[in-house]
Amino acid sequence: FTGIDRALMISLLETAQRYVERGQVQAIRLSTRPDYIDVEVLEILSRYSVRTIELGIQSMDDAVLRASRRGHTAEDSARAAALVRAYGFSLVGQMMVGLPASTPESEQRTAAFICDAGAAAARIYPVVVFHGTELEKMTLDGRYIPPVPDDAVSRTAGVLGVFVSHGVPV
């Protein structure tokens, strides 16, 4: 959300704010990427009734992020999570299982980071390969093999256990 045209972002926030002011909704919640969070963006968001920022922390392993071509680093995620919390927003970490080069252990480390970063909640997404994407090209030429459903379920259960042990709702 914070990566779209700034004027459009503000227009959408103003529209959502009217619903809050009329009592039709309690707060504004948005999702974004770590590399689209900075002080300027958070200052804008703090002018509205934004309470929760869902941050795409797909992995805290730079090798996974590079292999997946996510366009940001683990440090970007750490910086963004800290800024979100410092500005008083509720943080929700969105992570993925089954990304290229990921392992169950790297996924569990990502889940632990999300917990340690002070996330109020988490979302776990299995990788889905969409037609026309770079991930599809990687799959078709054999550079990436998506996890089979049983493996995705097992890996998801592993990270779910991390969140449960830390008391972070999923």
PDB file of C-alpha atoms in Angstrom:
ATOM      1  CA  PHE A   1       0.000   0.000   0.000  1.00  0.00           C
ATOM      2  CA  THR A   2       2.761   2.438   0.878  1.00  0.00           C
ATOM      3  CA  GLY A   3       4.467   1.746  -2.446  1.00  0.00           C
ATOM      4  CA  ILE A   4       1.666   3.149  -4.576  1.00  0.00           C
ATOM      5  CA  ASP A   5       1.580   6.705  -5.881  1.00  0.00           C
ATOM      6  CA  ARG A   6       1.734   8.992  -2.828  1.00  0.00           C
ATOM      7  CA  ALA A   7      -1.277  11.102  -3.860  1.00  0.00           C
ATOM      8  CA  LEU A   8      -3.366   7.964  -4.391  1.00  0.00           C
ATOM      9  CA  MET A   9      -2.253   6.550  -1.049  1.00  0.00           C
ATOM     10  CA  ILE A  10      -3.292   9.743   0.748  1.00  0.00           C
ATOM     11  CA  SER A  11      -6.590   9.855  -1.132  1.00  0.00           C
ATOM     12  CA  LEU A  12      -7.362   6.292  -0.061  1.00  0.00           C
ATOM     13  CA  LEU A  13      -6.393   7.069   3.526  1.00  0.00           C
ATOM     14  CA  GLU A  14      -8.677  10.109   3.507  1.00  0.00           C
ATOM     15  CA  THR A  15     -11.534   7.985   2.187  1.00  0.00           C
ATOM     16  CA  ALA A  16     -10.962   5.324   4.847  1.00  0.00           C
ATOM     17  CA  GLN A  17     -10.664   8.013   7.524  1.00  0.00           C
ATOM     18  CA  ARG A  18     -14.195   9.213   6.759  1.00  0.00           C
ATOM     19  CA  TYR A  19     -15.505   5.718   7.570  1.00  0.00           C
ATOM     20  CA  VAL A  20     -13.653   5.835  10.892  1.00  0.00           C
ATOM     21  CA  GLU A  21     -15.033   9.288  11.697  1.00  0.00           C
ATOM     22  CA  ARG A  22     -18.579   8.118  10.955  1.00  0.00           C
ATOM     23  CA  GLY A  23     -18.082   5.146  13.262  1.00  0.00           C
ATOM     24  CA  GLN A  24     -18.524   2.621  10.451  1.00  0.00           C
ATOM     25  CA  VAL A  25     -15.112   1.099  11.086  1.00  0.00           C
ATOM     26  CA  GLN A  26     -12.813   1.326  14.078  1.00  0.00           C
ATOM     27  CA  ALA A  27      -9.443   1.708  12.425  1.00  0.00           C
ATOM     28  CA  ILE A  28      -7.411   1.421   9.253  1.00  0.00           C
ATOM     29  CA  ARG A  29      -5.253  -1.632   8.595  1.00  0.00           C
ATOM     30  CA  LEU A  30      -2.845  -1.971   5.678  1.00  0.00           C
ATOM     31  CA  SER A  31      -0.239  -4.291   4.222  1.00  0.00           C
ATOM     32  CA  THR A  32       3.066  -3.268   2.701  1.00  0.00           C
ATOM     33  CA  ARG A  33       6.636  -4.234   1.971  1.00  0.00           C
ATOM     34  CA  PRO A  34       9.595  -3.568   4.272  1.00  0.00           C
ATOM     35  CA  ASP A  35      11.351  -1.452   1.660  1.00  0.00           C
ATOM     36  CA  TYR A  36       8.315   0.854   1.454  1.00  0.00           C
ATOM     37  CA  ILE A  37       8.420   1.824   5.130  1.00  0.00           C
ATOM     38  CA  ASP A  38      10.345   4.882   6.244  1.00  0.00           C
ATOM     39  CA  VAL A  39       9.894   7.854   8.565  1.00  0.00           C
ATOM     40  CA  GLU A  40       8.117   9.929   5.917  1.00  0.00           C
ATOM     41  CA  VAL A  41       5.558   7.181   5.250  1.00  0.00           C
ATOM     42  CA  LEU A  42       4.981   6.544   8.949  1.00  0.00           C
ATOM     43  CA  GLU A  43       4.483  10.260   9.576  1.00  0.00           C
ATOM     44  CA  ILE A  44       1.768  10.272   6.900  1.00  0.00           C
ATOM     45  CA  LEU A  45       0.110   7.134   8.262  1.00  0.00           C
ATOM     46  CA  SER A  46       0.126   8.542  11.792  1.00  0.00           C
ATOM     47  CA  ARG A  47      -2.140  11.407  10.633  1.00  0.00           C
ATOM     48  CA  TYR A  48      -4.906   8.895  10.008  1.00  0.00           C
ATOM     49  CA  SER A  49      -6.527   6.165  12.086  1.00  0.00           C
ATOM     50  CA  VAL A  50      -4.051   3.541  10.928  1.00  0.00           C
ATOM     51  CA  ARG A  51      -3.601   1.129  13.817  1.00  0.00           C
ATOM     52  CA  THR A  52      -2.150  -1.996  12.202  1.00  0.00           C
ATOM     53  CA  ILE A  53       0.554  -2.425   9.603  1.00  0.00           C
ATOM     54  CA  GLU A  54       0.949  -5.884   8.117  1.00  0.00           C
ATOM     55  CA  LEU A  55       4.541  -6.148   6.979  1.00  0.00           C
ATOM     56  CA  GLY A  56       5.638  -8.684   4.368  1.00  0.00           C
ATOM     57  CA  ILE A  57       8.507 -10.343   6.211  1.00  0.00           C
ATOM     58  CA  GLN A  58       8.532 -13.341   3.896  1.00  0.00           C
ATOM     59  CA  SER A  59      11.966 -14.452   5.064  1.00  0.00           C
ATOM     60  CA  MET A  60      14.791 -13.212   7.256  1.00  0.00           C
ATOM     61  CA  ASP A  61      17.311 -15.152   5.179  1.00  0.00           C
ATOM     62  CA  ASP A  62      19.020 -12.977   2.575  1.00  0.00           C
ATOM     63  CA  ALA A  63      19.808 -16.007   0.404  1.00  0.00           C
ATOM     64  CA  VAL A  64      16.097 -16.811   0.257  1.00  0.00           C
ATOM     65  CA  LEU A  65      15.190 -13.195  -0.467  1.00  0.00           C
ATOM     66  CA  ARG A  66      17.754 -13.058  -3.294  1.00  0.00           C
ATOM     67  CA  ALA A  67      16.673 -16.399  -4.769  1.00  0.00           C
ATOM     68  CA  SER A  68      13.039 -15.271  -4.600  1.00  0.00           C
ATOM     69  CA  ARG A  69      13.863 -11.842  -6.024  1.00  0.00           C
ATOM     70  CA  ARG A  70      11.893 -10.112  -3.284  1.00  0.00           C
ATOM     71  CA  GLY A  71      13.745  -6.828  -3.859  1.00  0.00           C
ATOM     72  CA  HIS A  72      14.709  -6.198  -0.236  1.00  0.00           C
ATOM     73  CA  THR A  73      16.979  -7.607   2.468  1.00  0.00           C
ATOM     74  CA  ALA A  74      16.486  -9.058   5.929  1.00  0.00           C
ATOM     75  CA  GLU A  75      17.940  -5.826   7.291  1.00  0.00           C
ATOM     76  CA  ASP A  76      15.196  -3.889   5.480  1.00  0.00           C
ATOM     77  CA  SER A  77      12.645  -6.066   7.278  1.00  0.00           C
ATOM     78  CA  ALA A  78      14.305  -5.570  10.663  1.00  0.00           C
ATOM     79  CA  ARG A  79      14.504  -1.799  10.163  1.00  0.00           C
ATOM     80  CA  ALA A  80      10.892  -1.549   8.990  1.00  0.00           C
ATOM     81  CA  ALA A  81       9.559  -3.696  11.837  1.00  0.00           C
ATOM     82  CA  ALA A  82      11.421  -1.571  14.388  1.00  0.00           C
ATOM     83  CA  LEU A  83      10.114   1.656  12.834  1.00  0.00           C
ATOM     84  CA  VAL A  84       6.534   0.385  12.737  1.00  0.00           C
ATOM     85  CA  ARG A  85       6.708  -0.487  16.439  1.00  0.00           C
ATOM     86  CA  ALA A  86       8.536   2.750  17.347  1.00  0.00           C
ATOM     87  CA  TYR A  87       5.701   4.743  15.794  1.00  0.00           C
ATOM     88  CA  GLY A  88       3.205   2.859  17.933  1.00  0.00           C
ATOM     89  CA  PHE A  89       1.524   0.843  15.212  1.00  0.00           C
ATOM     90  CA  SER A  90       0.494  -2.744  15.795  1.00  0.00           C
ATOM     91  CA  LEU A  91       2.759  -4.998  13.729  1.00  0.00           C
ATOM     92  CA  VAL A  92       1.557  -8.115  11.935  1.00  0.00           C
ATOM     93  CA  GLY A  93       4.258 -10.184  10.252  1.00  0.00           C
ATOM     94  CA  GLN A  94       3.370 -11.924   7.000  1.00  0.00           C
ATOM     95  CA  MET A  95       5.742 -14.764   6.156  1.00  0.00           C
ATOM     96  CA  MET A  96       5.923 -17.438   3.475  1.00  0.00           C
ATOM     97  CA  VAL A  97       6.860 -21.097   3.528  1.00  0.00           C
ATOM     98  CA  GLY A  98       8.358 -22.868   0.549  1.00  0.00           C
ATOM     99  CA  LEU A  99      10.192 -19.952  -1.062  1.00  0.00           C
ATOM    100  CA  PRO A 100      13.176 -20.751  -3.286  1.00  0.00           C
ATOM    101  CA  ALA A 101      16.251 -21.668  -1.184  1.00  0.00           C
ATOM    102  CA  SER A 102      14.238 -21.747   2.054  1.00  0.00           C
ATOM    103  CA  THR A 103      14.387 -24.579   4.542  1.00  0.00           C
ATOM    104  CA  PRO A 104      12.132 -25.462   7.469  1.00  0.00           C
ATOM    105  CA  GLU A 105      14.887 -24.104   9.734  1.00  0.00           C
ATOM    106  CA  SER A 106      15.145 -20.759   7.922  1.00  0.00           C
ATOM    107  CA  GLU A 107      11.366 -20.467   8.045  1.00  0.00           C
ATOM    108  CA  GLN A 108      11.344 -21.112  11.777  1.00  0.00           C
ATOM    109  CA  ARG A 109      14.032 -18.452  12.239  1.00  0.00           C
ATOM    110  CA  THR A 110      11.829 -16.021  10.325  1.00  0.00           C
ATOM    111  CA  ALA A 111       8.894 -16.871  12.599  1.00  0.00           C
ATOM    112  CA  ALA A 112      11.101 -16.339  15.662  1.00  0.00           C
ATOM    113  CA  PHE A 113      12.205 -12.953  14.310  1.00  0.00           C
ATOM    114  CA  ILE A 114       8.591 -11.884  13.801  1.00  0.00           C
ATOM    115  CA  CYS A 115       7.849 -12.838  17.415  1.00  0.00           C
ATOM    116  CA  ASP A 116      10.970 -11.105  18.735  1.00  0.00           C
ATOM    117  CA  ALA A 117      10.129  -7.983  16.709  1.00  0.00           C
ATOM    118  CA  GLY A 118       7.020  -7.541  18.836  1.00  0.00           C
ATOM    119  CA  ALA A 119       4.399  -8.653  16.344  1.00  0.00           C
ATOM    120  CA  ALA A 120       0.860  -8.646  17.676  1.00  0.00           C
ATOM    121  CA  ALA A 121      -0.064 -11.353  15.162  1.00  0.00           C
ATOM    122  CA  ALA A 122       1.271 -13.251  12.173  1.00  0.00           C
ATOM    123  CA  ARG A 123       0.080 -14.655   8.885  1.00  0.00           C
ATOM    124  CA  ILE A 124       1.624 -17.698   7.243  1.00  0.00           C
ATOM    125  CA  TYR A 125       1.311 -18.089   3.488  1.00  0.00           C
ATOM    126  CA  PRO A 126       2.485 -21.050   1.436  1.00  0.00           C
ATOM    127  CA  VAL A 127       4.123 -20.146  -1.847  1.00  0.00           C
ATOM    128  CA  VAL A 128       1.751 -20.126  -4.796  1.00  0.00           C
ATOM    129  CA  VAL A 129       3.223 -19.995  -8.285  1.00  0.00           C
ATOM    130  CA  PHE A 130       1.203 -17.655 -10.492  1.00  0.00           C
ATOM    131  CA  HIS A 131       1.165 -17.735 -14.284  1.00  0.00           C
ATOM    132  CA  GLY A 132       3.346 -15.125 -15.938  1.00  0.00           C
ATOM    133  CA  THR A 133       5.612 -14.528 -12.929  1.00  0.00           C
ATOM    134  CA  GLU A 134       9.335 -14.913 -12.481  1.00  0.00           C
ATOM    135  CA  LEU A 135       8.591 -17.742 -10.065  1.00  0.00           C
ATOM    136  CA  GLU A 136       6.739 -19.563 -12.833  1.00  0.00           C
ATOM    137  CA  LYS A 137       9.773 -19.158 -15.124  1.00  0.00           C
ATOM    138  CA  MET A 138      12.003 -20.519 -12.361  1.00  0.00           C
ATOM    139  CA  THR A 139       9.647 -23.483 -11.928  1.00  0.00           C
ATOM    140  CA  LEU A 140       9.391 -24.232 -15.640  1.00  0.00           C
ATOM    141  CA  ASP A 141      13.152 -24.223 -16.159  1.00  0.00           C
ATOM    142  CA  GLY A 142      13.806 -26.314 -13.038  1.00  0.00           C
ATOM    143  CA  ARG A 143      15.453 -23.650 -10.893  1.00  0.00           C
ATOM    144  CA  TYR A 144      12.623 -23.940  -8.352  1.00  0.00           C
ATOM    145  CA  ILE A 145      10.484 -26.855  -7.272  1.00  0.00           C
ATOM    146  CA  PRO A 146       7.418 -25.763  -5.286  1.00  0.00           C
ATOM    147  CA  PRO A 147       6.713 -27.795  -2.169  1.00  0.00           C
ATOM    148  CA  VAL A 148       4.093 -30.516  -2.509  1.00  0.00           C
ATOM    149  CA  PRO A 149       1.001 -29.950  -0.319  1.00  0.00           C
ATOM    150  CA  ASP A 150       2.133 -32.343   2.446  1.00  0.00           C
ATOM    151  CA  ASP A 151       5.504 -30.563   2.671  1.00  0.00           C
ATOM    152  CA  ALA A 152       3.832 -27.136   2.724  1.00  0.00           C
ATOM    153  CA  VAL A 153       1.536 -28.315   5.526  1.00  0.00           C
ATOM    154  CA  SER A 154       4.455 -29.727   7.512  1.00  0.00           C
ATOM    155  CA  ARG A 155       6.505 -26.547   7.108  1.00  0.00           C
ATOM    156  CA  THR A 156       3.515 -24.408   8.044  1.00  0.00           C
ATOM    157  CA  ALA A 157       2.969 -26.532  11.167  1.00  0.00           C
ATOM    158  CA  GLY A 158       6.609 -25.950  12.114  1.00  0.00           C
ATOM    159  CA  VAL A 159       6.333 -22.177  11.986  1.00  0.00           C
ATOM    160  CA  LEU A 160       2.899 -22.266  13.593  1.00  0.00           C
ATOM    161  CA  GLY A 161       4.553 -23.995  16.544  1.00  0.00           C
ATOM    162  CA  VAL A 162       7.010 -21.110  16.879  1.00  0.00           C
ATOM    163  CA  PHE A 163       4.200 -18.552  16.946  1.00  0.00           C
ATOM    164  CA  VAL A 164       2.132 -20.599  19.406  1.00  0.00           C
ATOM    165  CA  SER A 165       5.113 -21.010  21.745  1.00  0.00           C
ATOM    166  CA  HIS A 166       5.562 -17.225  21.749  1.00  0.00           C
ATOM    167  CA  GLY A 167       1.867 -16.509  22.209  1.00  0.00           C
ATOM    168  CA  VAL A 168       1.560 -14.749  18.852  1.00  0.00           C
ATOM    169  CA  PRO A 169      -1.852 -15.318  17.236  1.00  0.00           C
ATOM    170  CA  VAL A 170      -1.870 -16.540  13.650  1.00  0.00           C
TER     171      VAL A 170
END
